[in-house]
Amino acid sequence: MALINIEYGSLASSETMNSNFQYLDDKISEVSSSFTTSISSVSSNIATVNANLTDLAETLDSTKEELKESIENADSRIVTTLMLPDWSGCISISKPNSYKAPSNGYVLINPQAQGSGNLIVNGVTVYLKYRGHENDNSAQLVPYPVKKGDIMTCNVKITAVYFLPVVEEIIINNEEENSNV
């Protein structure tokens, strides 16, 4: 049934009026029922979202605690090593033009005053002594840090070469331990 159109200025019968009211009452009930269903659906969706957010918040809290614990454990494993010279173990190198480091330490090189040339460590070349002028006759002991197994060659004339091993100062989480290397 549909609304019956009542023309302006005409008299409508009670049956027409009641039919129109009945139609409007049915439509209001229908729309109200539809709204109630929609509201129930939205409420259900909101409840689901809230439950998911609660689960996610709990998961994030748990993950946050695990991450915090992992970071705290990592802090206890952080190690700092300092290469401190062990002067009591300093030795002269008899073949200064080719040497393999027996441990971590320093190679101390004193080039000849009139010499010039390079130091090559594991195939990497660095200036050892540069003589830019004929009156440049300076020479000084130059330290080069090396690690165990590094192979050094030198193409400059040498006055003296020394190997200075190190004592590694190991610092773990603010606790100090000494170990000779």
Short mmCIF file of N, CA and C in Angstrom, two decimals:
data_model
loop_
_atom_site.label_atom_id
_atom_site.label_comp_id
_atom_site.label_asym_id
_atom_site.label_seq_id
_atom_site.Cartn_x
_atom_site.Cartn_y
_atom_site.Cartn_z
N MET A 1 0.84 -1.18 0.00
CA MET A 1 0.00 0.00 0.00
C MET A 1 0.88 1.24 0.00
N ALA A 2 0.43 2.29 -0.65
CA ALA A 2 1.16 3.54 -0.74
C ALA A 2 0.33 4.65 -0.15
N LEU A 3 0.96 5.80 0.05
CA LEU A 3 0.22 6.96 0.53
C LEU A 3 -0.79 7.39 -0.52
N ILE A 4 -1.95 7.77 -0.04
CA ILE A 4 -2.98 8.26 -0.95
C ILE A 4 -2.89 9.77 -0.93
N ASN A 5 -2.79 10.36 -2.12
CA ASN A 5 -2.64 11.80 -2.23
C ASN A 5 -4.00 12.48 -1.99
N ILE A 6 -4.00 13.40 -1.09
CA ILE A 6 -5.23 14.16 -0.80
C ILE A 6 -5.00 15.55 -1.35
N GLU A 7 -5.88 15.97 -2.25
CA GLU A 7 -5.73 17.26 -2.89
C GLU A 7 -6.05 18.37 -1.91
N TYR A 8 -5.35 19.50 -2.14
CA TYR A 8 -5.52 20.65 -1.28
C TYR A 8 -6.95 21.16 -1.31
N GLY A 9 -7.52 21.37 -0.13
CA GLY A 9 -8.87 21.91 0.00
C GLY A 9 -9.97 20.87 -0.07
N SER A 10 -9.60 19.59 -0.31
CA SER A 10 -10.64 18.56 -0.37
C SER A 10 -10.79 17.93 0.99
N LEU A 11 -11.90 17.28 1.14
CA LEU A 11 -12.17 16.57 2.39
C LEU A 11 -11.77 15.12 2.21
N ALA A 12 -11.00 14.61 3.16
CA ALA A 12 -10.57 13.21 3.07
C ALA A 12 -11.42 12.39 4.01
N SER A 13 -11.69 11.21 3.58
CA SER A 13 -12.48 10.33 4.42
C SER A 13 -11.59 9.79 5.53
N SER A 14 -12.22 9.33 6.57
CA SER A 14 -11.47 8.76 7.69
C SER A 14 -10.72 7.52 7.25
N GLU A 15 -11.28 6.79 6.30
CA GLU A 15 -10.63 5.58 5.79
C GLU A 15 -9.33 5.94 5.08
N THR A 16 -9.35 7.01 4.24
CA THR A 16 -8.15 7.46 3.54
C THR A 16 -7.11 7.94 4.54
N MET A 17 -7.58 8.73 5.53
CA MET A 17 -6.66 9.25 6.55
C MET A 17 -6.05 8.09 7.34
N ASN A 18 -6.88 7.14 7.76
CA ASN A 18 -6.38 6.00 8.54
C ASN A 18 -5.41 5.15 7.71
N SER A 19 -5.70 5.00 6.42
CA SER A 19 -4.79 4.25 5.54
C SER A 19 -3.43 4.95 5.45
N ASN A 20 -3.48 6.29 5.29
CA ASN A 20 -2.22 7.04 5.23
C ASN A 20 -1.44 6.93 6.55
N PHE A 21 -2.17 7.07 7.68
CA PHE A 21 -1.52 6.95 8.99
C PHE A 21 -0.94 5.54 9.17
N GLN A 22 -1.68 4.54 8.74
CA GLN A 22 -1.21 3.15 8.86
C GLN A 22 0.06 2.96 8.03
N TYR A 23 0.03 3.51 6.82
CA TYR A 23 1.18 3.41 5.94
C TYR A 23 2.40 4.07 6.59
N LEU A 24 2.22 5.30 7.10
CA LEU A 24 3.32 6.02 7.76
C LEU A 24 3.80 5.27 9.00
N ASP A 25 2.86 4.71 9.78
CA ASP A 25 3.23 3.95 10.98
C ASP A 25 4.07 2.73 10.59
N ASP A 26 3.67 2.04 9.52
CA ASP A 26 4.43 0.87 9.04
C ASP A 26 5.83 1.28 8.58
N LYS A 27 5.92 2.41 7.85
CA LYS A 27 7.22 2.89 7.38
C LYS A 27 8.12 3.27 8.55
N ILE A 28 7.56 3.97 9.56
CA ILE A 28 8.33 4.35 10.74
C ILE A 28 8.84 3.09 11.46
N SER A 29 7.99 2.09 11.60
CA SER A 29 8.39 0.83 12.25
C SER A 29 9.49 0.14 11.44
N GLU A 30 9.35 0.16 10.11
CA GLU A 30 10.33 -0.47 9.23
C GLU A 30 11.69 0.23 9.34
N VAL A 31 11.69 1.57 9.28
CA VAL A 31 12.94 2.34 9.38
C VAL A 31 13.55 2.17 10.77
N SER A 32 12.71 2.16 11.81
CA SER A 32 13.19 1.97 13.18
C SER A 32 13.86 0.61 13.32
N SER A 33 13.23 -0.41 12.75
CA SER A 33 13.80 -1.75 12.80
C SER A 33 15.13 -1.80 12.04
N SER A 34 15.18 -1.13 10.90
CA SER A 34 16.41 -1.07 10.11
C SER A 34 17.52 -0.36 10.90
N PHE A 35 17.17 0.77 11.55
CA PHE A 35 18.14 1.50 12.38
C PHE A 35 18.62 0.64 13.54
N THR A 36 17.70 -0.06 14.17
CA THR A 36 18.05 -0.92 15.31
C THR A 36 19.03 -2.01 14.84
N THR A 37 18.74 -2.59 13.67
CA THR A 37 19.64 -3.62 13.13
C THR A 37 21.01 -3.01 12.82
N SER A 38 21.02 -1.83 12.19
CA SER A 38 22.29 -1.15 11.86
C SER A 38 23.06 -0.80 13.12
N ILE A 39 22.35 -0.28 14.13
CA ILE A 39 23.00 0.08 15.40
C ILE A 39 23.58 -1.16 16.05
N SER A 40 22.84 -2.27 16.02
CA SER A 40 23.35 -3.52 16.58
C SER A 40 24.61 -3.97 15.86
N SER A 41 24.59 -3.85 14.53
CA SER A 41 25.75 -4.24 13.73
C SER A 41 26.95 -3.36 14.05
N VAL A 42 26.73 -2.03 14.12
CA VAL A 42 27.81 -1.10 14.46
C VAL A 42 28.33 -1.38 15.86
N SER A 43 27.43 -1.62 16.81
CA SER A 43 27.83 -1.93 18.19
C SER A 43 28.67 -3.21 18.23
N SER A 44 28.26 -4.20 17.45
CA SER A 44 29.02 -5.44 17.38
C SER A 44 30.42 -5.19 16.79
N ASN A 45 30.48 -4.39 15.74
CA ASN A 45 31.78 -4.04 15.13
C ASN A 45 32.66 -3.28 16.11
N ILE A 46 32.07 -2.35 16.85
CA ILE A 46 32.83 -1.58 17.84
C ILE A 46 33.37 -2.52 18.92
N ALA A 47 32.54 -3.47 19.37
CA ALA A 47 32.99 -4.43 20.38
C ALA A 47 34.14 -5.27 19.84
N THR A 48 34.05 -5.68 18.56
CA THR A 48 35.14 -6.46 17.95
C THR A 48 36.41 -5.63 17.86
N VAL A 49 36.30 -4.38 17.42
CA VAL A 49 37.46 -3.50 17.33
C VAL A 49 38.08 -3.29 18.71
N ASN A 50 37.25 -3.06 19.72
CA ASN A 50 37.75 -2.88 21.09
C ASN A 50 38.49 -4.13 21.57
N ALA A 51 37.92 -5.30 21.29
CA ALA A 51 38.57 -6.55 21.70
C ALA A 51 39.92 -6.70 20.99
N ASN A 52 39.94 -6.38 19.69
CA ASN A 52 41.20 -6.46 18.93
C ASN A 52 42.22 -5.46 19.45
N LEU A 53 41.77 -4.25 19.77
CA LEU A 53 42.69 -3.23 20.32
C LEU A 53 43.24 -3.68 21.67
N THR A 54 42.40 -4.29 22.49
CA THR A 54 42.87 -4.79 23.79
C THR A 54 43.91 -5.88 23.59
N ASP A 55 43.64 -6.82 22.67
CA ASP A 55 44.61 -7.88 22.37
C ASP A 55 45.92 -7.28 21.85
N LEU A 56 45.80 -6.31 20.95
CA LEU A 56 46.99 -5.66 20.40
C LEU A 56 47.77 -4.94 21.49
N ALA A 57 47.07 -4.24 22.38
CA ALA A 57 47.74 -3.54 23.48
C ALA A 57 48.48 -4.52 24.37
N GLU A 58 47.86 -5.66 24.66
CA GLU A 58 48.51 -6.68 25.48
C GLU A 58 49.74 -7.24 24.76
N THR A 59 49.61 -7.49 23.46
CA THR A 59 50.75 -7.99 22.68
C THR A 59 51.88 -6.97 22.67
N LEU A 60 51.53 -5.68 22.48
CA LEU A 60 52.55 -4.64 22.48
C LEU A 60 53.23 -4.53 23.83
N ASP A 61 52.46 -4.62 24.92
CA ASP A 61 53.06 -4.59 26.26
C ASP A 61 54.01 -5.75 26.45
N SER A 62 53.60 -6.93 26.00
CA SER A 62 54.44 -8.12 26.12
C SER A 62 55.70 -7.96 25.29
N THR A 63 55.55 -7.49 24.05
CA THR A 63 56.70 -7.29 23.17
C THR A 63 57.63 -6.22 23.74
N LYS A 64 57.04 -5.17 24.30
CA LYS A 64 57.83 -4.10 24.92
C LYS A 64 58.68 -4.66 26.06
N GLU A 65 58.09 -5.48 26.89
CA GLU A 65 58.82 -6.08 28.01
C GLU A 65 59.92 -7.00 27.52
N GLU A 66 59.63 -7.81 26.48
CA GLU A 66 60.64 -8.70 25.91
C GLU A 66 61.80 -7.89 25.32
N LEU A 67 61.47 -6.81 24.61
CA LEU A 67 62.49 -5.96 24.01
C LEU A 67 63.33 -5.29 25.09
N LYS A 68 62.68 -4.80 26.13
CA LYS A 68 63.40 -4.17 27.23
C LYS A 68 64.36 -5.16 27.88
N GLU A 69 63.89 -6.38 28.10
CA GLU A 69 64.73 -7.43 28.70
C GLU A 69 65.89 -7.77 27.77
N SER A 70 65.62 -7.83 26.48
CA SER A 70 66.66 -8.14 25.51
C SER A 70 67.73 -7.05 25.49
N ILE A 71 67.30 -5.79 25.56
CA ILE A 71 68.25 -4.66 25.58
C ILE A 71 69.07 -4.71 26.86
N GLU A 72 68.43 -5.00 27.99
CA GLU A 72 69.16 -5.08 29.25
C GLU A 72 70.19 -6.20 29.20
N ASN A 73 69.83 -7.33 28.59
CA ASN A 73 70.77 -8.44 28.46
C ASN A 73 71.90 -8.07 27.50
N ALA A 74 71.57 -7.33 26.43
CA ALA A 74 72.61 -6.92 25.47
C ALA A 74 73.58 -5.97 26.15
N ASP A 75 73.08 -5.08 27.00
CA ASP A 75 73.96 -4.16 27.70
C ASP A 75 75.01 -4.91 28.50
N SER A 76 74.64 -6.04 29.06
CA SER A 76 75.59 -6.79 29.87
C SER A 76 76.62 -7.50 29.01
N ARG A 77 76.36 -7.61 27.70
CA ARG A 77 77.31 -8.27 26.81
C ARG A 77 78.17 -7.28 26.04
N ILE A 78 77.95 -5.99 26.21
CA ILE A 78 78.74 -5.00 25.48
C ILE A 78 80.17 -5.02 26.00
N VAL A 79 81.09 -5.15 25.08
CA VAL A 79 82.50 -5.27 25.44
C VAL A 79 83.28 -4.14 24.78
N THR A 80 84.14 -3.51 25.52
CA THR A 80 85.04 -2.51 25.00
C THR A 80 86.45 -3.02 25.20
N THR A 81 87.24 -2.99 24.16
CA THR A 81 88.62 -3.46 24.26
C THR A 81 89.56 -2.30 23.97
N LEU A 82 90.52 -2.11 24.86
CA LEU A 82 91.53 -1.08 24.68
C LEU A 82 92.86 -1.77 24.43
N MET A 83 93.62 -1.30 23.43
CA MET A 83 94.94 -1.87 23.15
C MET A 83 95.99 -1.06 23.89
N LEU A 84 96.37 -1.54 25.07
CA LEU A 84 97.37 -0.86 25.88
C LEU A 84 98.73 -1.50 25.64
N PRO A 85 99.78 -0.70 25.43
CA PRO A 85 101.09 -1.26 25.11
C PRO A 85 101.65 -2.09 26.26
N ASP A 86 102.25 -3.23 25.90
CA ASP A 86 102.94 -4.10 26.87
C ASP A 86 104.44 -3.96 26.61
N TRP A 87 105.02 -2.91 27.18
CA TRP A 87 106.41 -2.58 26.91
C TRP A 87 107.36 -3.70 27.32
N SER A 88 106.97 -4.52 28.27
CA SER A 88 107.85 -5.62 28.69
C SER A 88 108.00 -6.66 27.59
N GLY A 89 107.09 -6.69 26.60
CA GLY A 89 107.15 -7.67 25.52
C GLY A 89 107.69 -7.11 24.22
N CYS A 90 108.17 -5.86 24.23
CA CYS A 90 108.66 -5.21 23.01
C CYS A 90 109.91 -5.95 22.50
N ILE A 91 109.91 -6.29 21.19
CA ILE A 91 111.05 -7.00 20.60
C ILE A 91 111.50 -6.30 19.34
N SER A 92 112.77 -6.47 19.02
CA SER A 92 113.34 -5.94 17.79
C SER A 92 113.02 -6.93 16.67
N ILE A 93 112.69 -6.42 15.49
CA ILE A 93 112.40 -7.27 14.34
C ILE A 93 113.66 -7.35 13.49
N SER A 94 114.10 -8.59 13.26
CA SER A 94 115.36 -8.77 12.54
C SER A 94 115.21 -8.62 11.03
N LYS A 95 114.07 -8.94 10.45
CA LYS A 95 113.82 -8.77 9.02
C LYS A 95 112.75 -7.69 8.85
N PRO A 96 113.16 -6.43 8.88
CA PRO A 96 112.19 -5.34 8.91
C PRO A 96 111.41 -5.13 7.62
N ASN A 97 111.88 -5.68 6.49
CA ASN A 97 111.17 -5.40 5.23
C ASN A 97 110.01 -6.33 4.98
N SER A 98 109.82 -7.36 5.80
CA SER A 98 108.67 -8.25 5.67
C SER A 98 108.40 -8.87 7.04
N TYR A 99 107.17 -8.69 7.55
CA TYR A 99 106.89 -9.13 8.91
C TYR A 99 105.42 -9.51 9.03
N LYS A 100 105.15 -10.58 9.80
CA LYS A 100 103.78 -11.01 10.09
C LYS A 100 103.54 -10.82 11.59
N ALA A 101 102.51 -10.06 11.94
CA ALA A 101 102.22 -9.77 13.35
C ALA A 101 101.81 -11.04 14.08
N PRO A 102 102.52 -11.38 15.18
CA PRO A 102 102.18 -12.59 15.93
C PRO A 102 100.95 -12.40 16.83
N SER A 103 100.60 -11.15 17.10
CA SER A 103 99.43 -10.84 17.93
C SER A 103 99.03 -9.40 17.67
N ASN A 104 97.98 -8.95 18.31
CA ASN A 104 97.61 -7.54 18.21
C ASN A 104 98.71 -6.71 18.84
N GLY A 105 98.99 -5.56 18.26
CA GLY A 105 100.03 -4.71 18.82
C GLY A 105 100.35 -3.55 17.91
N TYR A 106 101.59 -3.09 18.02
CA TYR A 106 102.06 -1.97 17.22
C TYR A 106 103.40 -2.35 16.60
N VAL A 107 103.61 -1.93 15.36
CA VAL A 107 104.92 -2.02 14.75
C VAL A 107 105.49 -0.61 14.82
N LEU A 108 106.68 -0.50 15.43
CA LEU A 108 107.34 0.80 15.58
C LEU A 108 108.48 0.84 14.55
N ILE A 109 108.40 1.78 13.64
CA ILE A 109 109.36 1.85 12.54
C ILE A 109 110.13 3.16 12.61
N ASN A 110 111.46 3.05 12.53
CA ASN A 110 112.33 4.22 12.47
C ASN A 110 113.04 4.19 11.12
N PRO A 111 112.54 4.95 10.12
CA PRO A 111 113.15 4.94 8.79
C PRO A 111 114.48 5.70 8.80
N GLN A 112 115.32 5.39 7.82
CA GLN A 112 116.57 6.14 7.70
C GLN A 112 116.26 7.58 7.32
N ALA A 113 117.13 8.50 7.76
CA ALA A 113 116.89 9.93 7.59
C ALA A 113 116.76 10.34 6.12
N GLN A 114 117.58 9.78 5.25
CA GLN A 114 117.53 10.17 3.84
C GLN A 114 116.58 9.30 3.02
N GLY A 115 115.91 8.36 3.65
CA GLY A 115 115.05 7.44 2.91
C GLY A 115 113.66 8.01 2.64
N SER A 116 112.97 7.34 1.75
CA SER A 116 111.56 7.63 1.52
C SER A 116 110.93 6.37 0.96
N GLY A 117 109.65 6.17 1.25
CA GLY A 117 108.98 4.98 0.76
C GLY A 117 107.67 4.72 1.49
N ASN A 118 107.14 3.51 1.28
CA ASN A 118 105.80 3.17 1.76
C ASN A 118 105.83 1.96 2.68
N LEU A 119 104.76 1.85 3.46
CA LEU A 119 104.48 0.66 4.25
C LEU A 119 103.26 0.01 3.62
N ILE A 120 103.32 -1.31 3.44
CA ILE A 120 102.20 -2.03 2.84
C ILE A 120 101.72 -3.05 3.86
N VAL A 121 100.45 -2.91 4.27
CA VAL A 121 99.86 -3.83 5.25
C VAL A 121 98.70 -4.54 4.57
N ASN A 122 98.82 -5.86 4.45
CA ASN A 122 97.77 -6.68 3.81
C ASN A 122 97.38 -6.13 2.44
N GLY A 123 98.39 -5.64 1.69
CA GLY A 123 98.13 -5.13 0.35
C GLY A 123 97.69 -3.68 0.29
N VAL A 124 97.51 -3.02 1.42
CA VAL A 124 97.12 -1.61 1.45
C VAL A 124 98.37 -0.77 1.67
N THR A 125 98.61 0.17 0.77
CA THR A 125 99.82 0.99 0.82
C THR A 125 99.53 2.32 1.50
N VAL A 126 100.43 2.71 2.42
CA VAL A 126 100.37 4.02 3.07
C VAL A 126 101.79 4.61 3.06
N TYR A 127 101.86 5.95 3.01
CA TYR A 127 103.18 6.58 3.09
C TYR A 127 103.80 6.28 4.44
N LEU A 128 105.06 5.87 4.40
CA LEU A 128 105.81 5.70 5.64
C LEU A 128 106.70 6.93 5.85
N LYS A 129 107.46 7.27 4.81
CA LYS A 129 108.33 8.45 4.90
C LYS A 129 108.37 9.11 3.54
N TYR A 130 108.17 10.40 3.54
CA TYR A 130 108.20 11.18 2.31
C TYR A 130 109.33 12.20 2.46
N ARG A 131 110.19 12.24 1.49
CA ARG A 131 111.31 13.19 1.50
C ARG A 131 111.05 14.20 0.40
N GLY A 132 110.47 15.32 0.76
CA GLY A 132 110.07 16.33 -0.22
C GLY A 132 111.18 17.24 -0.67
N HIS A 133 112.31 17.26 0.04
CA HIS A 133 113.42 18.16 -0.28
C HIS A 133 114.72 17.47 0.11
N GLU A 134 115.79 17.80 -0.57
CA GLU A 134 117.07 17.15 -0.26
C GLU A 134 117.56 17.43 1.14
N ASN A 135 117.09 18.51 1.74
CA ASN A 135 117.49 18.82 3.12
C ASN A 135 116.53 18.22 4.15
N ASP A 136 115.54 17.48 3.67
CA ASP A 136 114.57 16.83 4.57
C ASP A 136 115.19 15.52 5.04
N ASN A 137 115.88 15.58 6.15
CA ASN A 137 116.57 14.41 6.70
C ASN A 137 116.00 14.01 8.05
N SER A 138 114.74 14.29 8.25
CA SER A 138 114.15 13.93 9.54
C SER A 138 113.83 12.44 9.57
N ALA A 139 113.88 11.92 10.76
CA ALA A 139 113.49 10.52 10.96
C ALA A 139 113.00 10.39 12.40
N GLN A 140 111.90 9.72 12.55
CA GLN A 140 111.36 9.51 13.90
C GLN A 140 110.69 8.15 13.96
N LEU A 141 110.54 7.65 15.16
CA LEU A 141 109.90 6.36 15.37
C LEU A 141 108.39 6.53 15.15
N VAL A 142 107.83 5.74 14.21
CA VAL A 142 106.43 5.87 13.85
C VAL A 142 105.69 4.59 14.24
N PRO A 143 104.61 4.70 15.05
CA PRO A 143 103.85 3.50 15.43
C PRO A 143 102.72 3.22 14.44
N TYR A 144 102.54 1.93 14.11
CA TYR A 144 101.43 1.49 13.27
C TYR A 144 100.69 0.38 14.00
N PRO A 145 99.39 0.56 14.30
CA PRO A 145 98.65 -0.52 14.96
C PRO A 145 98.41 -1.67 13.98
N VAL A 146 98.55 -2.90 14.48
CA VAL A 146 98.34 -4.09 13.66
C VAL A 146 97.56 -5.12 14.47
N LYS A 147 96.92 -6.03 13.74
CA LYS A 147 96.24 -7.13 14.42
C LYS A 147 96.93 -8.43 14.07
N LYS A 148 96.68 -9.43 14.85
CA LYS A 148 97.31 -10.72 14.66
C LYS A 148 97.11 -11.18 13.22
N GLY A 149 98.22 -11.59 12.57
CA GLY A 149 98.16 -12.11 11.22
C GLY A 149 98.38 -11.08 10.13
N ASP A 150 98.37 -9.77 10.47
CA ASP A 150 98.64 -8.75 9.46
C ASP A 150 100.04 -8.96 8.90
N ILE A 151 100.18 -8.82 7.59
CA ILE A 151 101.48 -8.97 6.93
C ILE A 151 101.90 -7.60 6.42
N MET A 152 103.12 -7.19 6.86
CA MET A 152 103.64 -5.87 6.51
C MET A 152 104.90 -6.02 5.68
N THR A 153 105.00 -5.19 4.66
CA THR A 153 106.24 -5.06 3.90
C THR A 153 106.56 -3.59 3.81
N CYS A 154 107.82 -3.30 3.59
CA CYS A 154 108.26 -1.92 3.60
C CYS A 154 109.29 -1.73 2.50
N ASN A 155 109.19 -0.64 1.73
CA ASN A 155 110.16 -0.39 0.68
C ASN A 155 111.00 0.85 0.96
N VAL A 156 111.21 1.16 2.22
CA VAL A 156 112.07 2.26 2.63
C VAL A 156 113.20 1.67 3.48
N LYS A 157 114.37 2.28 3.41
CA LYS A 157 115.48 1.81 4.24
C LYS A 157 115.17 2.12 5.69
N ILE A 158 115.43 1.15 6.53
CA ILE A 158 115.02 1.20 7.94
C ILE A 158 116.24 1.27 8.85
N THR A 159 116.16 2.09 9.88
CA THR A 159 117.18 2.12 10.92
C THR A 159 116.87 1.05 11.96
N ALA A 160 115.58 0.98 12.38
CA ALA A 160 115.19 -0.02 13.38
C ALA A 160 113.68 -0.26 13.27
N VAL A 161 113.27 -1.50 13.61
CA VAL A 161 111.85 -1.85 13.64
C VAL A 161 111.62 -2.68 14.89
N TYR A 162 110.49 -2.41 15.58
CA TYR A 162 110.13 -3.14 16.80
C TYR A 162 108.69 -3.60 16.70
N PHE A 163 108.42 -4.70 17.39
CA PHE A 163 107.02 -5.11 17.56
C PHE A 163 106.68 -4.94 19.03
N LEU A 164 105.61 -4.18 19.29
CA LEU A 164 105.16 -3.90 20.65
C LEU A 164 103.80 -4.56 20.85
N PRO A 165 103.76 -5.70 21.56
CA PRO A 165 102.45 -6.34 21.79
C PRO A 165 101.60 -5.51 22.74
N VAL A 166 100.35 -5.88 22.82
CA VAL A 166 99.44 -5.12 23.70
C VAL A 166 98.84 -6.03 24.76
N VAL A 167 98.45 -5.39 25.85
CA VAL A 167 97.60 -6.03 26.85
C VAL A 167 96.22 -5.49 26.53
N GLU A 168 95.28 -6.38 26.25
CA GLU A 168 93.94 -5.91 25.95
C GLU A 168 93.17 -5.72 27.25
N GLU A 169 92.74 -4.52 27.46
CA GLU A 169 91.92 -4.18 28.61
C GLU A 169 90.48 -4.37 28.16
N ILE A 170 89.81 -5.37 28.73
CA ILE A 170 88.44 -5.66 28.33
C ILE A 170 87.50 -5.13 29.40
N ILE A 171 86.56 -4.32 28.99
CA ILE A 171 85.59 -3.76 29.91
C ILE A 171 84.23 -4.32 29.54
N ILE A 172 83.63 -5.07 30.47
CA ILE A 172 82.31 -5.66 30.23
C ILE A 172 81.36 -5.10 31.27
N ASN A 173 80.40 -4.35 30.80
CA ASN A 173 79.35 -3.82 31.68
C ASN A 173 79.95 -3.19 32.94
N ASN A 174 80.93 -2.30 32.73
CA ASN A 174 81.59 -1.55 33.80
C ASN A 174 82.40 -2.42 34.74
N GLU A 175 82.64 -3.68 34.39
CA GLU A 175 83.54 -4.54 35.16
C GLU A 175 84.78 -4.72 34.33
N GLU A 176 85.96 -4.60 34.95
CA GLU A 176 87.19 -4.69 34.20
C GLU A 176 87.83 -6.05 34.37
N GLU A 177 88.35 -6.59 33.25
CA GLU A 177 89.12 -7.82 33.26
C GLU A 177 90.36 -7.59 32.43
N ASN A 178 91.48 -8.06 32.86
CA ASN A 178 92.71 -7.95 32.07
C ASN A 178 93.03 -9.29 31.48
N SER A 179 93.41 -9.29 30.22
CA SER A 179 93.89 -10.53 29.63
C SER A 179 95.01 -10.19 28.67
N ASN A 180 96.11 -10.90 28.78
CA ASN A 180 97.24 -10.69 27.88
C ASN A 180 96.96 -11.39 26.56
N VAL A 181 97.23 -10.70 25.50
CA VAL A 181 97.05 -11.28 24.17
C VAL A 181 98.39 -11.42 23.52
#
